[in-house]
Coordinates of C-alpha atoms and ligand atoms in Angstrom, one line a residue:
M1 CA -16.1 28.7 -36.4
T2 CA -15.2 31.8 -34.5
Q3 CA -17.4 33.1 -31.9
R4 CA -17.9 36.8 -32.5
S5 CA -20.5 38.0 -30.1
S6 CA -19.7 36.9 -26.6
R7 CA -21.6 34.3 -24.8
K8 CA -23.0 34.5 -21.3
I9 CA -22.1 31.3 -19.5
I10 CA -22.8 30.6 -15.8
H11 CA -21.1 28.0 -13.8
I12 CA -23.1 27.1 -10.7
D13 CA -21.6 25.1 -7.9
M14 CA -23.4 24.4 -4.7
D15 CA -21.5 25.1 -1.5
A16 CA -20.5 21.9 0.4
F17 CA -23.5 20.4 -1.1
Y18 CA -24.1 17.0 0.7
A19 CA -23.1 18.5 4.0
S20 CA -25.3 21.6 3.5
V21 CA -28.3 19.4 2.7
E22 CA -27.7 17.4 5.9
Q23 CA -27.3 20.6 8.0
R24 CA -30.5 22.0 6.4
D25 CA -32.5 18.9 7.2
D26 CA -31.2 18.4 10.7
P27 CA -31.0 21.6 12.8
S28 CA -28.8 19.9 15.3
L29 CA -26.0 19.7 12.7
R30 CA -26.1 23.5 12.0
G31 CA -23.0 25.3 13.0
Q32 CA -21.2 22.0 13.6
P33 CA -18.3 20.3 11.9
V34 CA -20.1 17.7 9.7
V35 CA -18.6 15.2 7.3
V36 CA -20.7 13.0 5.0
G37 CA -19.3 9.7 4.0
G38 CA -18.6 6.1 5.0
T39 CA -17.5 4.8 8.3
P40 CA -13.8 4.9 9.3
E41 CA -14.0 1.1 10.1
G42 CA -15.1 0.5 6.5
R43 CA -12.3 2.7 5.2
G44 CA -14.8 5.3 4.1
V45 CA -13.7 8.6 2.6
V46 CA -15.2 12.1 3.1
A47 CA -17.7 12.8 0.4
A48 CA -18.4 16.3 1.7
A49 CA -17.3 18.5 4.6
S50 CA -19.2 21.4 6.1
Y51 CA -17.4 24.7 6.3
E52 CA -17.1 24.2 10.0
A53 CA -15.3 20.9 9.4
R54 CA -13.1 22.5 6.7
A55 CA -11.8 24.9 9.4
F56 CA -10.0 21.8 10.8
G57 CA -8.4 21.0 7.5
I58 CA -10.9 18.3 6.5
R59 CA -11.4 18.1 2.8
S60 CA -13.4 15.8 0.4
A61 CA -11.7 12.5 -0.5
L62 CA -9.7 12.4 2.8
P63 CA -10.0 9.0 4.6
M64 CA -12.7 9.2 7.2
R65 CA -10.1 8.1 9.8
T66 CA -7.9 11.1 9.0
A67 CA -11.0 13.4 9.3
L68 CA -11.6 12.0 12.8
R69 CA -8.0 12.6 13.7
L70 CA -8.1 16.2 12.5
C71 CA -11.3 16.8 14.4
P72 CA -12.3 14.2 17.0
H73 CA -15.7 15.7 17.6
V74 CA -16.6 15.9 14.0
I75 CA -20.1 14.5 13.3
R76 CA -20.3 11.9 10.6
V77 CA -23.4 11.4 8.5
A78 CA -23.9 8.6 6.0
T79 CA -24.5 9.6 2.4
D80 CA -28.1 9.7 1.1
F81 CA -27.8 10.0 -2.6
D82 CA -31.6 9.7 -3.2
R83 CA -32.1 12.8 -1.2
Y84 CA -29.3 14.7 -2.9
R85 CA -30.7 13.8 -6.2
E86 CA -34.1 15.0 -5.2
V87 CA -32.6 18.4 -4.1
S88 CA -30.6 18.5 -7.4
R89 CA -33.8 18.1 -9.3
G90 CA -35.2 21.2 -7.5
I91 CA -32.1 23.1 -8.5
H92 CA -32.4 22.1 -12.1
E93 CA -36.1 23.2 -12.1
I94 CA -34.8 26.7 -11.2
F95 CA -32.1 26.5 -13.9
H96 CA -34.7 25.6 -16.5
E97 CA -36.8 28.7 -15.7
H98 CA -34.0 30.5 -17.4
T99 CA -32.6 28.2 -20.1
D100 CA -32.7 24.7 -21.3
L101 CA -29.0 24.9 -22.2
V102 CA -28.0 23.3 -19.0
E103 CA -25.0 20.9 -18.8
P104 CA -24.9 19.0 -15.5
V105 CA -21.4 18.2 -14.3
S106 CA -22.5 16.4 -11.2
L107 CA -25.4 16.6 -8.8
D108 CA -24.3 20.0 -7.5
E109 CA -22.6 21.6 -10.4
A110 CA -23.7 22.7 -13.9
Y111 CA -23.0 25.0 -16.7
L112 CA -25.8 27.2 -18.1
D113 CA -25.7 29.2 -21.4
V114 CA -27.9 32.2 -20.7
T115 CA -26.9 34.2 -23.8
W116 CA -30.5 34.0 -24.7
N117 CA -32.6 33.3 -21.6
K118 CA -36.3 32.7 -21.1
Q119 CA -36.9 35.8 -18.9
E120 CA -34.9 37.9 -21.3
I121 CA -32.7 39.2 -18.5
P122 CA -30.0 41.2 -20.3
F123 CA -27.0 40.5 -18.0
G124 CA -25.5 37.1 -17.1
H125 CA -24.7 38.2 -13.6
R126 CA -28.3 39.3 -13.1
V127 CA -29.5 35.8 -14.1
A128 CA -27.0 34.3 -11.7
R129 CA -28.2 36.5 -8.9
V130 CA -31.8 35.5 -9.5
I131 CA -30.8 31.8 -9.6
K132 CA -28.8 32.1 -6.4
R133 CA -31.7 33.9 -4.7
D134 CA -34.3 31.3 -5.8
I135 CA -32.0 28.4 -4.6
R136 CA -31.7 30.2 -1.2
Q137 CA -35.4 31.0 -0.9
R138 CA -36.9 27.7 -2.2
L139 CA -34.2 25.2 -1.1
Q140 CA -32.5 27.0 1.8
L141 CA -29.1 26.3 0.3
T142 CA -26.4 28.5 -1.1
A143 CA -24.6 28.3 -4.4
S144 CA -21.6 30.0 -5.8
A145 CA -21.7 31.2 -9.4
G146 CA -19.1 32.3 -12.0
V147 CA -20.3 34.3 -15.0
A148 CA -18.1 34.6 -18.1
P149 CA -18.0 34.3 -21.9
S150 CA -16.7 30.7 -21.6
K151 CA -17.1 27.6 -19.6
F152 CA -13.6 27.5 -18.3
V153 CA -13.4 31.1 -17.1
A154 CA -16.9 30.7 -15.5
K155 CA -15.7 27.6 -13.7
I156 CA -12.6 29.4 -12.3
A157 CA -14.7 32.4 -11.3
S158 CA -17.3 30.3 -9.4
D159 CA -14.6 29.0 -7.1
L160 CA -13.1 32.4 -6.1
E161 CA -15.5 33.7 -3.5
K162 CA -17.0 30.5 -2.1
P163 CA -19.3 30.2 -0.3
D164 CA -22.2 32.2 -1.6
G165 CA -20.0 33.8 -4.2
L166 CA -20.8 35.6 -7.4
V167 CA -17.9 36.6 -9.7
T168 CA -18.5 38.0 -13.1
I169 CA -15.7 38.3 -15.7
M170 CA -16.5 40.5 -18.7
P171 CA -14.8 39.8 -22.0
H172 CA -12.3 42.6 -21.7
Q173 CA -11.4 41.4 -18.2
I174 CA -10.5 37.9 -19.1
R175 CA -6.7 38.4 -19.6
S176 CA -6.2 40.5 -16.5
F177 CA -8.2 38.0 -14.6
L178 CA -6.3 34.9 -15.8
D179 CA -2.8 36.4 -16.0
P180 CA -1.8 36.3 -12.3
L181 CA -3.4 32.9 -11.6
P182 CA -1.3 29.8 -11.2
V183 CA -1.4 27.4 -14.2
A184 CA -3.1 24.8 -12.0
K185 CA -6.3 26.8 -12.3
I186 CA -6.6 25.6 -15.9
P187 CA -8.8 22.5 -16.0
G188 CA -6.6 19.7 -17.1
V189 CA -3.5 21.0 -15.5
G190 CA -2.8 18.6 -12.7
K191 CA 0.3 18.0 -10.6
V192 CA 2.4 16.4 -13.3
T193 CA 1.7 19.0 -16.0
G194 CA 2.1 21.7 -13.4
E195 CA 5.5 20.4 -12.4
R196 CA 6.6 20.1 -16.1
L197 CA 5.5 23.6 -16.7
Q198 CA 7.3 24.8 -13.7
A199 CA 10.5 23.1 -14.9
I200 CA 10.5 25.3 -18.0
G201 CA 9.9 28.4 -15.9
I202 CA 6.1 28.7 -16.2
D203 CA 4.1 29.3 -13.0
T204 CA 1.4 31.7 -14.0
I205 CA -1.2 31.8 -16.8
A206 CA 0.5 35.0 -18.1
Q207 CA 3.8 33.1 -18.5
L208 CA 2.0 30.3 -20.2
A209 CA 0.3 32.7 -22.6
A210 CA 3.6 34.3 -23.4
A211 CA 5.2 30.9 -24.2
S212 CA 5.5 29.9 -27.8
V213 CA 3.0 27.4 -29.1
S214 CA 5.7 25.3 -30.8
D215 CA 7.6 25.0 -27.6
L216 CA 4.5 23.9 -25.8
E217 CA 3.7 21.4 -28.5
R218 CA 7.2 20.0 -28.3
Q219 CA 6.7 19.5 -24.6
F220 CA 3.1 18.4 -24.4
G221 CA 2.1 17.3 -27.9
R222 CA -1.4 18.1 -28.9
R223 CA -2.2 19.4 -25.5
G224 CA 0.3 22.2 -25.9
Q225 CA -2.1 24.0 -28.2
Y226 CA -5.0 23.5 -25.7
L227 CA -2.9 24.9 -22.9
H228 CA -1.9 27.9 -25.0
L229 CA -5.5 28.6 -26.0
R230 CA -6.8 28.4 -22.5
A231 CA -4.0 30.7 -21.3
Q232 CA -5.2 33.3 -23.8
G233 CA -8.7 32.8 -22.3
I234 CA -10.0 31.1 -25.5
D235 CA -12.6 28.4 -25.0
N236 CA -15.4 27.8 -27.5
E237 CA -16.7 24.6 -25.9
P238 CA -20.5 24.8 -26.1
V239 CA -22.7 24.1 -23.1
A240 CA -23.9 20.7 -24.1
P241 CA -27.2 19.6 -22.5
I242 CA -27.6 15.9 -22.0
S243 CA -30.2 14.1 -24.0
E244 CA -31.7 10.7 -23.6
P245 CA -29.6 8.5 -21.3
K246 CA -27.8 5.6 -22.9
Q247 CA -26.0 4.7 -19.8
L248 CA -26.1 5.2 -16.1
S249 CA -22.9 6.3 -14.6
S250 CA -21.3 7.6 -11.5
E251 CA -17.9 9.1 -11.1
T252 CA -15.8 10.6 -8.4
T253 CA -13.0 13.1 -8.6
F254 CA -10.5 12.9 -5.7
A255 CA -9.2 16.0 -4.1
T256 CA -5.7 14.6 -4.3
D257 CA -4.4 11.9 -6.6
I258 CA -4.9 8.4 -5.3
F259 CA -2.2 5.9 -5.4
D260 CA -3.4 3.4 -2.8
E261 CA -5.0 0.3 -4.4
D262 CA -7.4 -0.3 -1.5
Q263 CA -8.6 3.2 -1.7
M264 CA -9.3 2.8 -5.4
R265 CA -11.1 -0.5 -4.7
Y266 CA -13.4 1.1 -2.1
A267 CA -14.1 4.0 -4.5
V268 CA -15.1 1.5 -7.3
Q269 CA -17.3 -0.3 -4.8
D270 CA -19.1 2.9 -3.9
L271 CA -19.6 3.7 -7.5
A272 CA -20.9 0.2 -8.4
Q273 CA -23.3 0.5 -5.5
D274 CA -24.6 3.9 -6.6
V275 CA -25.0 2.8 -10.2
A276 CA -26.7 -0.5 -9.3
G277 CA -29.1 1.2 -6.9
R278 CA -30.2 3.6 -9.7
L279 CA -30.5 0.7 -12.2
R280 CA -32.9 -1.1 -9.9
R281 CA -35.0 2.0 -9.1
R282 CA -35.5 2.5 -12.8
S283 CA -36.0 -1.2 -13.5
L284 CA -33.1 -1.2 -15.9
R285 CA -30.6 -4.0 -16.5
G286 CA -27.5 -3.5 -18.5
R287 CA -24.9 -5.8 -20.0
V288 CA -22.0 -3.5 -20.6
V289 CA -19.8 -2.3 -17.7
T290 CA -17.4 0.5 -18.3
L291 CA -14.7 1.8 -16.0
K292 CA -13.2 5.2 -16.5
A293 CA -9.9 6.2 -15.0
R294 CA -8.2 9.6 -15.2
Y295 CA -4.6 9.6 -14.4
P296 CA -2.8 12.4 -12.5
D297 CA -1.6 13.9 -15.8
F298 CA -5.3 14.0 -16.9
E299 CA -5.1 11.3 -19.5
T300 CA -8.4 9.5 -19.4
V301 CA -9.0 5.9 -20.4
T302 CA -12.0 3.7 -20.4
R303 CA -12.2 -0.1 -20.4
S304 CA -15.5 -1.9 -21.2
L305 CA -16.7 -5.5 -20.9
T306 CA -19.9 -6.9 -22.3
G307 CA -21.1 -9.7 -20.1
G308 CA -23.5 -12.5 -21.0
L309 CA -26.0 -11.5 -18.4
Y310 CA -28.0 -8.4 -17.8
L311 CA -27.0 -6.9 -14.5
D312 CA -28.7 -4.7 -11.9
S313 CA -27.0 -5.5 -8.7
A314 CA -23.8 -4.1 -7.2
P315 CA -21.6 -7.2 -6.7
P316 CA -21.3 -8.3 -10.3
V317 CA -20.9 -4.7 -11.5
F318 CA -18.2 -4.2 -8.9
D319 CA -16.4 -7.4 -9.8
I320 CA -16.3 -6.5 -13.5
A321 CA -15.3 -2.9 -12.8
L322 CA -12.5 -4.1 -10.6
E323 CA -11.3 -6.4 -13.3
L324 CA -11.4 -3.5 -15.7
L325 CA -9.4 -1.3 -13.3
R326 CA -6.7 -3.9 -13.4
R327 CA -6.5 -3.5 -17.1
T328 CA -5.6 0.2 -16.7
D329 CA -2.3 1.7 -15.5
A330 CA -4.1 3.0 -12.4
R331 CA -1.9 1.1 -9.9
R332 CA 1.3 2.3 -11.5
R333 CA 0.2 5.8 -12.4
G334 CA -2.4 6.7 -9.7
V335 CA -5.8 8.2 -10.4
R336 CA -7.5 11.5 -9.9
L337 CA -10.9 10.3 -11.1
L338 CA -12.7 7.0 -11.3
G339 CA -16.1 6.3 -12.9
V340 CA -18.3 3.3 -13.4
A341 CA -21.0 3.1 -16.0
V342 CA -23.5 0.5 -17.0
S343 CA -25.0 0.6 -20.5
G344 CA -26.4 -1.8 -23.1
F345 CA -29.8 -1.9 -21.5
A346 CA -32.2 -4.7 -22.3
D347 CA -34.6 -3.6 -25.0
D348 CA -37.8 -4.0 -23.0
D349 CA -36.3 -1.8 -20.3
R350 CA -35.1 0.8 -22.7
A351 CA -38.5 2.2 -23.8
A352 CA -39.6 2.5 -20.2
Q353 CA -36.7 4.7 -19.2
L354 CA -36.5 7.0 -22.3
D355 CA -38.3 9.9 -20.6
L356 CA -36.4 9.6 -17.3
F357 CA -34.1 12.4 -16.9
D358 CA -30.8 11.2 -15.5
M359 CA -28.8 14.2 -14.5
E360 CA -25.7 12.3 -13.7
Q361 CA -25.5 10.7 -17.1
K362 CA -22.4 12.1 -18.5
G363 CA -20.0 10.7 -21.1
Ligands
MG401 MG1 -19.9 22.0 -4.9

């Protein structure tokens, strides 16, 4: 089906979300380099860095030890996911004043389809401005937004003027907007694909758009067509709101590909803890543990195991997830994303949690 009239998609991404929430709630942290994450002794990694910390080169997914080396006076704060989830619910309330077509990507990031919107605001960028204003006024936080006819262009746009950015790309501007950008801006183009494209002389999206589909298909198989379409600015992926949760999951994308096995293990441990904590808060127990791994070339695999027992605590979820990790090629190929999910809820738990909105539940 072709999309004739253009859609109005907003991609909203909170600025340095966890760190901003911490700075908002503790005035002594404002204006300071702040990192959120585990202890350096426990081999913690940076989950979020304030803009003041970023000035020292600190980024998400860096080992906490490295962050301390880059900025010895950086202030470390432990993560408080309950509070971030609470703030996230407030953000989603604002979204839903405009549309119910909201697709959460993570606690601090979502796509909204506002082609038709509840307040009948005619322009996407005006909706985005109202949302940004309300987030600032009601939650004292800033968000960056990208507005475009497709999800992928909106996502690229939201990143351009961070923090507190608002970038709108009209349909006729898509090509001139995309053309000069490096191919790595296309979601799914990681280091490996980027290097392979470079090897055949393709650095920019314009060059990718000019390449022949058959050449790309020869090089990249089915993904060749995807790459070619995106380079033309074509993306008809709908904004897909989540429905009833069938699983609880948590995943983390690393800023740089991870090859270190210990680092993978610590990440899986964090994820297992997060999922287990939420299971218990919802009085849910699940029997199926799933591990998701995305390799540097963006191939994504999942491995699942159904246990005999219903689980709601971190250690067994961690053990199973770790076993599943060993059944992937993660150690050999490295990973850019890891996720842990628990599903197969006990029947009597299931009814109780049907109306619970789990904004992190994502396939
Ligand atoms: Mg963000």
